[in-house]
Tab-separated table of C-alpha atoms in Angstrom:
chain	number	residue	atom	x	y	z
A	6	UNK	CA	3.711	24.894	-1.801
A	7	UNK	CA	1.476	24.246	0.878
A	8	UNK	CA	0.877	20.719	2.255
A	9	UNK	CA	-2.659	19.150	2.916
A	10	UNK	CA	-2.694	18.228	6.881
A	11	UNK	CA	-5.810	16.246	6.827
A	12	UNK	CA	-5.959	14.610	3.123
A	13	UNK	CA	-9.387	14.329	1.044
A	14	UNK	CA	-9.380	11.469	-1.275
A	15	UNK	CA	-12.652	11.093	-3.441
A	16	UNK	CA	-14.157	7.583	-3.583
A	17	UNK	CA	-13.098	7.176	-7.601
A	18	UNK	CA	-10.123	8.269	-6.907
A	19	UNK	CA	-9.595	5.786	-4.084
A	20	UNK	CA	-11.074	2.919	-6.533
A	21	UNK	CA	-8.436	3.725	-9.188
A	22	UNK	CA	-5.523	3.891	-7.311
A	23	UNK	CA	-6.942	0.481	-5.605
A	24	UNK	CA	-7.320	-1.017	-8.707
A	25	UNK	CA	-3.912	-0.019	-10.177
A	26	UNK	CA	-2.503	-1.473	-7.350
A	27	UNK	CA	-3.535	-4.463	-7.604
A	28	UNK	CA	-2.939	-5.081	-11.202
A	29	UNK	CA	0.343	-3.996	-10.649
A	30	UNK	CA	0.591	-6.245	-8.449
A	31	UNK	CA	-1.161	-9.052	-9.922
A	32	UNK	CA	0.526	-8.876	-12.990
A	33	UNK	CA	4.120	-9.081	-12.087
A	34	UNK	CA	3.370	-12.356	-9.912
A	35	UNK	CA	1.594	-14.230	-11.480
A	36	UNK	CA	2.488	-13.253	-15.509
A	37	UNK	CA	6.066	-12.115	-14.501
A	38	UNK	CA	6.603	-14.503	-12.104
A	39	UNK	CA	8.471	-11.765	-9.894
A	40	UNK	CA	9.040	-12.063	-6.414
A	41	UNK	CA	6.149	-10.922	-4.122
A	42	UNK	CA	8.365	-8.432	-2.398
A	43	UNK	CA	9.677	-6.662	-5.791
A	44	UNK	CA	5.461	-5.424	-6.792
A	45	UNK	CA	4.799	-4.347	-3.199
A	46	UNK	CA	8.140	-1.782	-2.609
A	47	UNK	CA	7.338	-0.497	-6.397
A	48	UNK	CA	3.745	0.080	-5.621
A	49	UNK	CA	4.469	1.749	-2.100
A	50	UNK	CA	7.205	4.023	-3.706
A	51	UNK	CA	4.340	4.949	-6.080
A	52	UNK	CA	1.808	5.300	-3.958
A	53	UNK	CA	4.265	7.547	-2.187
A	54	UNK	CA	5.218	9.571	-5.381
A	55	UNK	CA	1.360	9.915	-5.684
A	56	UNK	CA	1.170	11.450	-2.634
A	57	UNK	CA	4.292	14.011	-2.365
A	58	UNK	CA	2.232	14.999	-6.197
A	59	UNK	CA	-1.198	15.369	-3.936
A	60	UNK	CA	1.048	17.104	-1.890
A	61	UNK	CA	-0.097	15.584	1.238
A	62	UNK	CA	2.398	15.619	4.370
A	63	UNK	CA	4.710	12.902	5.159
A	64	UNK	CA	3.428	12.702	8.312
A	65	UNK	CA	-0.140	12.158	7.311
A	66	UNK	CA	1.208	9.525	5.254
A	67	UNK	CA	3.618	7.886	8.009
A	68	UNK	CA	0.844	8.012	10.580
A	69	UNK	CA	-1.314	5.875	7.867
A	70	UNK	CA	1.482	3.427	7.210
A	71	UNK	CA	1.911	2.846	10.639
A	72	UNK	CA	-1.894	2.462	11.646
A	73	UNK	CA	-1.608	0.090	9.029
A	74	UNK	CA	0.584	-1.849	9.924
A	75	UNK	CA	-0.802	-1.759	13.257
A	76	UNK	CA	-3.871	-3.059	12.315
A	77	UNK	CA	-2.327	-5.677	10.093
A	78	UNK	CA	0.151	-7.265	12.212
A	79	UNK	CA	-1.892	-9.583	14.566
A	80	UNK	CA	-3.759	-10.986	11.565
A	81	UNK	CA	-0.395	-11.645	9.868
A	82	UNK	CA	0.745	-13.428	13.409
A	83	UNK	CA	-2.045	-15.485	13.482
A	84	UNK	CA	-1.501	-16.642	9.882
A	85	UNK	CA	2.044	-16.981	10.899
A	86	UNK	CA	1.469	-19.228	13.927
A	87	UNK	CA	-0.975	-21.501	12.552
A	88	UNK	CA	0.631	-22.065	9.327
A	89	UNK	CA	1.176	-25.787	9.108
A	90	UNK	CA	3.320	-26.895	6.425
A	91	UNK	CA	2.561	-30.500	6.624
């Protein structure tokens, strides 16, 4: 049970996870009227679950959650700080 260090994704692969993501997403706001935060946590424990079944290391995986969320949080920031509710 060997685990990938460097993991290859294929570009329809990549599309159909991208896509199941989103209607996962899209579909419990706005038809199920969940909370935002209830369709993201279920579709990053999946996409999780997909990986460990790629068998793909958790450290591959951790590095690309945290370059993602390094590359994500200034954006959010500026959102953030310029948000006027008025």
């Amino acid at each position: 049970m060997e685990e990938q260090s460097s993991p290859r994704v294929s570009l329809a692969e990549g599309a159909i996870i991208l896509i199941v993501m989103l209607l996962i997403m899209g579909v419990s706001v706005i038809k199920l009227a969940l909370a935002p935060e209830i369709p993201i946590l279920l579709v990053i424990f999946l996409l999780i679950c997909w990986a460990k079944a790629r068998k793909i290391s958790w450290s591959s995986v951790n590095d690309g959650i945290v370059n993602g969320i390094q590359t994500g949080i200034i954006p959010i920031f500026i959102f953030i700080f310029n948000w006027n509710p008025n």
